[in-house]
Short mmCIF file of C-alpha atoms in Angstrom, two decimals:
data_model
loop_
_atom_site.label_atom_id
_atom_site.label_comp_id
_atom_site.label_asym_id
_atom_site.label_seq_id
_atom_site.Cartn_x
_atom_site.Cartn_y
_atom_site.Cartn_z
CA UNK M 243 23.23 -28.61 -76.29
CA UNK M 244 20.70 -25.97 -76.50
CA UNK M 245 23.17 -23.40 -77.96
CA UNK M 246 25.75 -24.40 -80.53
CA UNK M 247 27.97 -21.49 -80.12
CA UNK M 248 30.64 -21.57 -77.57
CA UNK M 249 30.85 -18.67 -75.11
CA UNK M 250 34.62 -18.62 -75.28
CA UNK M 251 35.30 -18.44 -78.78
CA UNK M 252 39.29 -18.58 -78.87
CA UNK M 253 41.71 -21.33 -78.83
CA UNK M 254 39.21 -24.17 -79.07
CA UNK M 255 41.96 -26.42 -80.30
CA UNK M 256 43.32 -26.27 -76.73
CA UNK M 257 42.34 -28.21 -73.53
CA UNK M 258 40.74 -26.89 -70.46
CA UNK M 259 43.35 -27.36 -67.72
CA UNK M 260 42.16 -28.36 -64.51
CA UNK M 261 44.56 -27.88 -61.54
CA UNK M 262 44.27 -30.30 -58.72
CA UNK M 263 43.12 -33.98 -58.70
CA UNK M 264 40.84 -33.95 -55.72
CA UNK M 265 37.18 -34.67 -55.54
CA UNK M 266 36.29 -31.30 -57.31
CA UNK M 267 39.10 -31.33 -59.98
CA UNK M 268 38.08 -35.03 -60.87
CA UNK M 269 34.45 -34.08 -60.89
CA UNK M 270 35.26 -31.34 -63.51
CA UNK M 271 37.26 -33.75 -65.57
CA UNK M 272 34.29 -36.27 -65.47
CA UNK M 273 31.94 -33.56 -66.59
CA UNK M 274 34.26 -32.54 -69.59
CA UNK M 275 34.78 -36.11 -70.57
CA UNK M 276 31.09 -36.70 -71.02
CA UNK M 277 30.71 -33.57 -72.82
CA UNK M 278 33.73 -34.52 -74.99
CA UNK M 279 35.67 -31.20 -74.40
CA UNK M 280 39.41 -31.94 -74.24
CA UNK M 281 40.99 -31.47 -70.84
CA UNK M 282 44.22 -31.90 -68.95
CA UNK M 283 44.58 -32.52 -65.05
CA UNK M 284 47.57 -31.22 -63.28
CA UNK M 285 48.25 -32.60 -59.97
CA UNK M 286 51.36 -31.84 -57.79
CA UNK M 287 51.10 -35.13 -55.84
CA UNK M 288 52.15 -38.47 -57.04
CA UNK M 289 48.47 -39.73 -56.86
CA UNK M 290 45.06 -38.40 -56.77
CA UNK M 291 43.69 -36.57 -53.57
CA UNK M 292 47.15 -36.01 -51.95
CA UNK M 293 45.43 -33.47 -49.48
CA UNK M 294 42.70 -35.95 -48.35
CA UNK M 295 45.48 -38.54 -47.65
CA UNK M 296 46.72 -36.25 -45.00
CA UNK M 297 43.32 -36.75 -43.11
CA UNK M 298 42.36 -39.96 -44.50
CA UNK M 299 41.66 -41.39 -40.90
CA UNK M 300 38.79 -38.88 -40.39
CA UNK M 301 35.10 -39.57 -41.21
CA UNK M 302 33.16 -37.27 -43.41
CA UNK M 303 29.94 -35.54 -42.14
CA UNK M 304 27.94 -36.11 -45.08
CA UNK M 305 27.02 -39.70 -46.44
CA UNK M 306 28.07 -41.24 -49.67
CA UNK M 307 24.94 -39.95 -51.43
CA UNK M 308 26.35 -36.40 -51.24
CA UNK M 309 29.93 -37.36 -51.91
CA UNK M 310 29.69 -38.66 -55.40
CA UNK M 311 29.57 -36.32 -58.54
CA UNK M 312 26.63 -37.28 -60.87
CA UNK M 313 28.70 -37.23 -63.96
CA UNK M 314 31.43 -39.28 -62.25
CA UNK M 315 28.94 -41.77 -61.05
CA UNK M 316 27.68 -42.03 -64.55
CA UNK M 317 30.94 -42.91 -65.76
CA UNK M 318 31.75 -45.34 -63.05
CA UNK M 319 28.37 -47.14 -63.52
CA UNK M 320 29.49 -48.05 -67.17
CA UNK M 321 32.10 -50.42 -65.41
CA UNK M 322 31.85 -53.12 -62.83
CA UNK M 323 32.21 -50.50 -60.10
CA UNK M 324 30.17 -51.13 -57.04
CA UNK M 325 28.42 -48.10 -55.63
CA UNK M 326 28.79 -47.49 -51.83
CA UNK M 327 25.73 -47.58 -49.67
CA UNK M 328 24.12 -44.12 -49.73
CA UNK M 329 23.74 -43.73 -45.97
CA UNK M 330 27.21 -44.58 -44.87
CA UNK M 331 29.66 -41.98 -43.83
CA UNK M 332 33.09 -42.68 -45.55
CA UNK M 333 36.48 -41.80 -44.05
CA UNK M 334 38.97 -39.94 -46.22
CA UNK M 335 40.59 -43.20 -47.05
CA UNK M 336 37.38 -44.73 -48.18
CA UNK M 337 36.57 -41.88 -50.40
CA UNK M 338 39.77 -42.38 -52.05
CA UNK M 339 39.55 -46.17 -52.30
CA UNK M 340 36.05 -46.63 -53.21
CA UNK M 341 35.44 -43.52 -55.53
CA UNK M 342 38.35 -41.37 -56.32
CA UNK M 343 40.84 -43.94 -57.27
CA UNK M 344 38.52 -45.93 -59.55
CA UNK M 345 37.31 -42.57 -61.18
CA UNK M 346 40.86 -41.63 -61.90
CA UNK M 347 41.57 -45.01 -63.48
CA UNK M 348 38.88 -44.77 -65.99
CA UNK M 349 40.62 -44.53 -69.51
CA UNK M 350 38.59 -41.23 -70.33
CA UNK M 351 40.35 -39.67 -67.29
CA UNK M 352 43.41 -41.56 -66.82
CA UNK M 353 45.13 -40.50 -70.07
CA UNK M 354 44.54 -36.87 -69.23
CA UNK M 355 45.84 -36.79 -65.79
CA UNK M 356 49.58 -35.65 -65.12
CA UNK M 357 51.06 -36.31 -61.83
CA UNK M 358 54.05 -34.71 -60.21
CA UNK M 359 52.95 -31.71 -62.16
CA UNK M 360 53.17 -28.74 -59.84
CA UNK M 361 51.74 -25.31 -61.11
CA UNK M 362 53.77 -22.43 -60.20
CA UNK M 363 52.14 -19.75 -62.23
CA UNK M 364 49.55 -18.96 -64.77
CA UNK M 365 49.61 -16.13 -67.35
CA UNK M 366 48.28 -15.00 -70.69
CA UNK M 367 50.54 -15.81 -73.56
CA UNK M 368 52.54 -12.63 -74.48
CA UNK M 369 50.79 -10.54 -71.87
CA UNK M 370 51.16 -9.54 -68.23
CA UNK M 371 48.51 -8.42 -66.00
CA UNK M 372 48.64 -4.79 -67.27
CA UNK M 373 47.97 -5.65 -71.01
CA UNK M 374 44.47 -5.41 -72.26
CA UNK M 375 44.41 -5.39 -76.08
CA UNK M 376 43.11 -8.77 -77.45
CA UNK M 377 43.78 -10.23 -74.00
CA UNK M 378 40.82 -12.58 -74.12
CA UNK M 379 42.09 -14.08 -77.52
CA UNK M 380 45.40 -15.31 -76.04
CA UNK M 381 45.61 -18.78 -74.40
CA UNK M 382 46.75 -19.33 -70.90
CA UNK M 383 50.11 -20.27 -70.40
CA UNK M 384 50.69 -22.45 -67.24
CA UNK M 385 54.17 -23.03 -65.95
CA UNK M 386 54.41 -26.59 -64.54
CA UNK M 387 57.32 -27.80 -62.64
CA UNK M 388 58.15 -31.56 -62.60
CA UNK M 389 61.23 -33.96 -62.24
CA UNK M 390 62.48 -32.79 -65.71
CA UNK M 391 62.47 -28.96 -65.07
CA UNK M 392 59.69 -26.41 -66.06
CA UNK M 393 57.24 -27.07 -68.82
CA UNK M 394 54.78 -24.56 -70.46
CA UNK M 395 51.30 -25.76 -71.11
CA UNK M 396 48.73 -23.86 -73.08
CA UNK M 397 44.93 -23.95 -72.27
CA UNK M 398 41.95 -22.32 -73.60
CA UNK M 399 40.41 -22.13 -69.93
CA UNK M 400 41.61 -22.82 -66.43
CA UNK M 401 39.64 -24.44 -63.50
CA UNK M 402 41.67 -24.03 -60.30
CA UNK M 403 40.49 -26.82 -57.81
CA UNK M 404 43.61 -26.57 -55.72
CA UNK M 405 41.70 -26.11 -52.43
CA UNK M 406 43.20 -24.42 -49.24
CA UNK M 407 44.62 -27.45 -47.42
CA UNK M 408 48.30 -26.94 -46.70
CA UNK M 409 47.92 -23.27 -46.19
CA UNK M 410 46.72 -23.16 -42.63
CA UNK M 411 45.58 -20.14 -40.51
CA UNK M 412 47.90 -19.42 -37.55
CA UNK M 413 47.18 -19.93 -33.78
CA UNK M 414 46.91 -16.15 -33.25
CA UNK M 415 43.32 -14.80 -33.22
CA UNK M 416 43.97 -11.86 -35.34
CA UNK M 417 45.44 -14.21 -38.12
CA UNK M 418 48.89 -12.95 -37.99
CA UNK M 419 51.85 -15.33 -38.58
CA UNK M 420 54.75 -14.60 -36.15
CA UNK M 421 58.21 -15.79 -36.36
CA UNK M 422 57.87 -17.20 -32.85
CA UNK M 423 55.07 -19.55 -33.93
CA UNK M 424 56.93 -20.75 -36.96
CA UNK M 425 60.02 -21.44 -34.79
CA UNK M 426 57.74 -23.91 -32.59
CA UNK M 427 56.82 -25.99 -35.75
CA UNK M 428 58.24 -29.10 -34.27
CA UNK M 429 55.64 -28.99 -31.53
CA UNK M 430 52.67 -27.83 -33.52
CA UNK M 431 50.29 -29.68 -35.73
CA UNK M 432 47.95 -27.86 -37.92
CA UNK M 433 44.84 -30.03 -38.94
CA UNK M 434 43.49 -33.42 -37.39
CA UNK M 435 46.31 -35.47 -36.24
CA UNK M 436 46.12 -39.26 -36.59
CA UNK M 437 46.49 -39.93 -32.77
CA UNK M 438 46.07 -43.64 -32.97
CA UNK M 439 49.20 -44.00 -35.24
CA UNK M 440 51.07 -41.39 -33.17
CA UNK M 441 50.43 -42.69 -29.48
CA UNK M 442 53.88 -41.91 -28.31
CA UNK M 443 53.73 -38.28 -29.59
CA UNK M 444 50.77 -37.46 -27.38
CA UNK M 445 50.55 -39.90 -24.64
CA UNK M 446 50.85 -38.43 -20.91
CA UNK M 447 51.50 -34.95 -22.34
CA UNK M 448 49.74 -31.62 -21.95
CA UNK M 449 48.09 -30.95 -25.21
CA UNK M 450 46.41 -27.65 -26.22
CA UNK M 451 43.87 -27.64 -28.95
CA UNK M 452 43.00 -24.19 -30.50
CA UNK M 453 39.72 -23.92 -32.53
CA UNK M 454 36.05 -24.21 -32.00
CA UNK M 455 34.86 -25.97 -35.23
CA UNK M 456 34.36 -29.51 -35.86
CA UNK M 457 37.96 -30.14 -36.62
CA UNK M 458 38.91 -28.99 -33.11
CA UNK M 459 36.18 -31.29 -31.59
CA UNK M 460 37.24 -34.27 -33.74
CA UNK M 461 40.77 -33.75 -32.34
CA UNK M 462 39.66 -33.52 -28.78
CA UNK M 463 37.44 -36.63 -29.05
CA UNK M 464 40.45 -38.64 -30.34
CA UNK M 465 42.73 -37.36 -27.62
CA UNK M 466 40.03 -38.18 -25.14
CA UNK M 467 40.33 -41.85 -26.17
CA UNK M 468 44.11 -41.67 -25.64
CA UNK M 469 43.37 -40.23 -22.21
CA UNK M 470 41.63 -43.36 -21.14
CA UNK M 471 44.58 -45.60 -21.61
CA UNK M 472 46.99 -42.94 -20.63
CA UNK M 473 45.38 -40.89 -17.75
CA UNK M 474 48.16 -38.51 -17.27
CA UNK M 475 47.33 -37.01 -20.66
CA UNK M 476 45.99 -33.46 -20.08
CA UNK M 477 43.66 -31.78 -22.51
CA UNK M 478 43.36 -28.06 -22.87
CA UNK M 479 40.67 -26.47 -25.33
CA UNK M 480 41.32 -22.91 -26.43
CA UNK M 481 38.49 -21.05 -28.24
CA UNK M 482 37.04 -17.67 -28.75
CA UNK M 483 33.38 -18.45 -28.01
CA UNK M 484 31.62 -16.39 -25.19
CA UNK M 485 30.59 -19.76 -23.73
CA UNK M 486 31.78 -23.19 -24.46
CA UNK M 487 28.37 -24.47 -25.03
CA UNK M 488 28.19 -22.20 -28.40
CA UNK M 489 30.66 -24.92 -29.91
CA UNK M 490 28.38 -27.78 -29.23
CA UNK M 491 26.22 -26.86 -32.27
CA UNK M 492 22.74 -28.40 -32.78
CA UNK M 493 23.81 -31.89 -31.31
CA UNK M 494 20.60 -34.11 -31.59
CA UNK M 495 18.84 -31.48 -33.91
CA UNK M 496 21.53 -31.47 -36.57
CA UNK M 497 20.24 -32.99 -39.88
CA UNK M 498 23.74 -34.40 -40.50
CA UNK M 499 23.61 -36.93 -37.70
CA UNK M 500 27.25 -37.55 -37.49
CA UNK M 501 28.13 -33.76 -37.15
CA UNK M 502 25.53 -33.49 -34.50
CA UNK M 503 26.91 -36.47 -32.42
CA UNK M 504 30.31 -34.76 -32.33
CA UNK M 505 28.56 -31.91 -30.37
CA UNK M 506 26.88 -34.30 -28.19
CA UNK M 507 30.22 -36.03 -27.36
CA UNK M 508 32.14 -33.08 -26.72
CA UNK M 509 29.47 -31.65 -24.34
CA UNK M 510 29.83 -34.73 -22.17
CA UNK M 511 33.61 -34.47 -22.23
CA UNK M 512 33.53 -31.08 -20.96
CA UNK M 513 31.00 -31.68 -18.43
CA UNK M 514 33.03 -34.43 -17.13
CA UNK M 515 36.05 -32.15 -16.54
CA UNK M 516 38.34 -34.34 -18.79
CA UNK M 517 38.94 -31.22 -20.86
CA UNK M 518 40.08 -27.85 -19.38
CA UNK M 519 38.31 -25.06 -21.38
CA UNK M 520 39.66 -21.57 -21.80
CA UNK M 521 37.10 -19.19 -23.47
CA UNK M 522 36.96 -16.61 -24.59
CA UNK M 523 40.61 -16.70 -25.01
CA UNK M 524 42.30 -14.70 -27.82
CA UNK M 525 45.80 -16.00 -28.63
CA UNK M 526 48.28 -13.27 -29.17
CA UNK M 527 51.54 -15.19 -29.31
CA UNK M 528 52.78 -18.86 -29.22
CA UNK M 529 56.47 -18.86 -27.71
CA UNK M 530 58.87 -21.56 -26.92
CA UNK M 531 59.69 -21.95 -23.13
CA UNK M 532 62.00 -24.54 -21.74
CA UNK M 533 61.43 -27.21 -24.51
CA UNK M 534 57.70 -26.56 -24.04
CA UNK M 535 55.26 -24.11 -25.30
CA UNK M 536 53.64 -20.99 -23.84
CA UNK M 537 50.31 -19.36 -25.12
CA UNK M 538 50.00 -15.65 -24.36
CA UNK M 539 46.42 -14.16 -24.91
CA UNK M 540 43.71 -12.14 -23.59
CA UNK M 541 41.49 -14.10 -21.24
CA UNK M 542 38.45 -12.30 -19.62
CA UNK M 543 40.20 -8.96 -20.44
CA UNK M 544 43.37 -9.89 -18.78
CA UNK M 545 46.73 -10.75 -20.40
CA UNK M 546 47.77 -14.25 -19.16
CA UNK M 547 50.15 -17.08 -20.16
CA UNK M 548 49.13 -20.77 -20.49
CA UNK M 549 52.51 -22.52 -19.82
CA UNK M 550 53.72 -26.05 -19.84
CA UNK M 551 52.19 -27.11 -23.08
CA UNK M 552 54.06 -30.10 -24.53
CA UNK M 553 52.01 -30.18 -27.96
CA UNK M 554 49.81 -27.73 -29.65
CA UNK M 555 47.12 -28.64 -32.16
CA UNK M 556 45.76 -25.71 -34.25
CA UNK M 557 42.42 -26.23 -35.87
CA UNK M 558 41.72 -22.60 -36.98
CA UNK M 559 40.88 -23.27 -40.64
CA UNK M 560 42.78 -22.59 -43.95
CA UNK M 561 43.04 -19.65 -46.36
CA UNK M 562 43.74 -19.53 -50.02
CA UNK M 563 46.85 -18.89 -51.93
CA UNK M 564 46.57 -16.94 -55.06
CA UNK M 565 50.17 -16.76 -55.83
CA UNK M 566 49.94 -18.89 -59.09
CA UNK M 567 47.27 -16.39 -60.41
CA UNK M 568 49.44 -13.23 -59.67
CA UNK M 569 49.60 -12.24 -63.34
CA UNK M 570 45.97 -12.75 -63.96
CA UNK M 571 43.14 -10.26 -63.16
CA UNK M 572 41.06 -11.54 -60.17
CA UNK M 573 37.92 -10.35 -58.30
CA UNK M 574 38.40 -11.65 -54.80
CA UNK M 575 36.40 -10.35 -51.65
CA UNK M 576 38.47 -8.32 -49.25
CA UNK M 577 37.01 -9.99 -46.01
CA UNK M 578 36.21 -13.73 -46.94
CA UNK M 579 39.01 -13.91 -49.64
CA UNK M 580 36.40 -15.90 -51.74
CA UNK M 581 35.40 -15.09 -55.25
CA UNK M 582 34.06 -11.69 -54.80
CA UNK M 583 30.50 -12.34 -56.21
CA UNK M 584 30.20 -15.39 -54.08
CA UNK M 585 30.98 -13.67 -50.80
CA UNK M 586 27.36 -12.38 -49.98
CA UNK M 587 26.16 -15.94 -50.40
CA UNK M 588 28.72 -17.61 -48.10
CA UNK M 589 29.76 -15.09 -45.44
CA UNK M 590 30.06 -17.20 -42.10
CA UNK M 591 28.87 -14.19 -40.17
CA UNK M 592 25.54 -14.71 -41.95
CA UNK M 593 25.32 -18.25 -43.43
CA UNK M 594 25.85 -21.79 -42.55
CA UNK M 595 26.44 -24.40 -45.11
CA UNK M 596 22.76 -25.22 -45.27
CA UNK M 597 21.84 -21.66 -46.15
CA UNK M 598 24.35 -21.03 -48.92
CA UNK M 599 22.32 -20.93 -52.21
CA UNK M 600 23.34 -23.14 -55.09
CA UNK M 601 25.61 -21.19 -57.60
CA UNK M 602 27.42 -21.90 -60.80
CA UNK M 603 29.45 -20.24 -63.61
CA UNK M 604 27.96 -16.88 -63.61
CA UNK M 605 28.73 -16.15 -59.88
CA UNK M 606 32.14 -17.82 -60.25
CA UNK M 607 33.37 -15.82 -63.34
CA UNK M 608 36.65 -13.86 -62.96
CA UNK M 609 37.57 -10.72 -64.74
CA UNK M 610 40.14 -12.90 -66.57
CA UNK M 611 37.74 -14.66 -69.10
CA UNK M 612 38.07 -18.43 -68.96
CA UNK M 613 39.58 -18.58 -65.45
CA UNK M 614 37.44 -20.21 -62.76
CA UNK M 615 38.37 -20.73 -59.01
CA UNK M 616 36.26 -23.47 -57.62
CA UNK M 617 35.89 -25.78 -54.49
CA UNK M 618 37.25 -24.71 -51.01
CA UNK M 619 39.45 -22.17 -52.68
CA UNK M 620 36.57 -20.40 -54.12
CA UNK M 621 35.15 -19.85 -50.55
CA UNK M 622 38.29 -18.31 -49.42
CA UNK M 623 38.45 -18.28 -45.63
CA UNK M 624 34.80 -19.15 -45.19
CA UNK M 625 34.25 -22.63 -43.61
CA UNK M 626 30.70 -23.16 -45.26
CA UNK M 627 31.68 -25.29 -48.10
CA UNK M 628 30.16 -28.68 -48.79
CA UNK M 629 31.66 -31.10 -51.37
CA UNK M 630 28.30 -31.29 -53.17
CA UNK M 631 28.44 -27.55 -53.69
CA UNK M 632 31.76 -27.95 -55.54
CA UNK M 633 30.19 -30.48 -57.73
CA UNK M 634 27.47 -28.11 -58.76
CA UNK M 635 29.98 -25.36 -59.47
CA UNK M 636 31.91 -27.41 -61.93
CA UNK M 637 28.82 -28.95 -63.62
CA UNK M 638 27.74 -25.45 -64.37
CA UNK M 639 31.12 -24.28 -65.47
CA UNK M 640 31.93 -27.26 -67.76
CA UNK M 641 28.35 -26.88 -69.37
CA UNK M 642 29.23 -23.33 -70.16
CA UNK M 643 32.57 -24.13 -71.53
CA UNK M 644 30.83 -26.79 -73.64
CA UNK M 645 28.66 -24.15 -75.09
CA UNK M 646 25.27 -25.22 -73.23
CA UNK M 647 24.37 -22.08 -71.69
CA UNK M 648 21.00 -23.20 -70.54
CA UNK M 649 22.49 -26.06 -68.64
CA UNK M 650 25.13 -23.77 -67.03
CA UNK M 651 22.08 -21.71 -65.66
CA UNK M 652 20.19 -24.52 -64.21
CA UNK M 653 20.30 -25.32 -60.60
CA UNK M 654 20.91 -29.25 -60.03
CA UNK M 655 21.81 -29.31 -56.35
CA UNK M 656 20.05 -31.19 -53.61
CA UNK M 657 21.35 -30.81 -50.18
CA UNK M 658 20.01 -31.63 -46.64
CA UNK M 659 18.67 -28.86 -44.57
CA UNK M 660 21.31 -28.43 -42.10
CA UNK M 661 19.49 -25.64 -40.07
CA UNK M 662 21.70 -25.78 -36.97
CA UNK M 663 24.77 -23.77 -37.72
CA UNK M 664 24.59 -20.26 -36.48
CA UNK M 665 23.04 -17.55 -38.75
CA UNK M 666 23.23 -15.08 -36.13
CA UNK M 667 25.40 -12.01 -37.55
CA UNK M 668 26.76 -11.62 -34.08
CA UNK M 669 28.26 -15.16 -34.09
CA UNK M 670 31.31 -15.12 -36.30
CA UNK M 671 32.11 -18.83 -35.57
CA UNK M 672 29.42 -20.21 -37.79
CA UNK M 673 31.83 -22.81 -39.06
CA UNK M 674 30.00 -26.09 -39.64
CA UNK M 675 31.70 -28.01 -42.59
#
């Protein structure tokens, strides 16, 4: 360490609490393990990476070289672990099997990971949000639900790596959840469904996909494969772009080849007429109609209804849930719902994931000393997050918590130039990741 003093002086006998055992949470644990800082990982699921398991059939855009945290790699390479080939694109399942599961089984991590431990609230000991006197001296109190009831866990610092998955945006273009949409949940999927394993659910039906990002494109391409075998399957693509071509991205010019290939494939699919496109379509309401769905929206300045939809797939992104931090002092950007100081760096109206500058502990600090929101949740609603960026976040934060201020200020992130996602302030659909 370049500086022996710890920047957070109080409760050093307590562990750092990491919430979430996904890639970013486990990377934080790996960094703390190497620095010999006590920690505990609280995971609500029965195993690591519960959220990834919901999209385990999907390939990542980034190859293995950007998917493995440096500290985690160092720990794994001290065992008989076999590193995946750098230039291969893993699926979510492969990410779990070849990286996250072996990492979580390392003794230095395994003994500190607690499963079936759902964090329901975090507070300061003997303080609500209003109390200021000696606040920073008090440990965090984390309320954890598990099979045996509620347990109180104390921690010197908290790293929230819970992400945003499981808290989707609605189908409506203005982001408002309506009861009529909630009442149609039996016929709505949020995210990228595993079409191959649910053939009967989609075959020979009319399916509408809402969204203009790569999740929507992935979904449409999987459904197009189903359409070959079941030609009565009808595909509708609902998006807000002025022109559908705006959703194709950089295609062959994309520095992430797999992502560019998606644009090329969907371009071909649209040109062939196998997908009927409605754009710009601003969804106002989803309604049930005779055991089917109806989309009411504004299309070319007219209010129209798209009817006879059997299944709706909503790929409009996710949003953060700060309910567990309700009694803590947060600084959250009102537009992106990201960490406030991070917002100007990641705003999708201006930036793509390739133009987001590396950032660490200083940017991610909250008014609540010792609390850090990292990973996808730190980006709020912005879709410009890359996994490697999250690894750099926790490397910097854990260095700071270990007392190495100089290391926390360094930039140790190497990403490919993407250069293809829109940086046009007038294009609010700059989603790329």
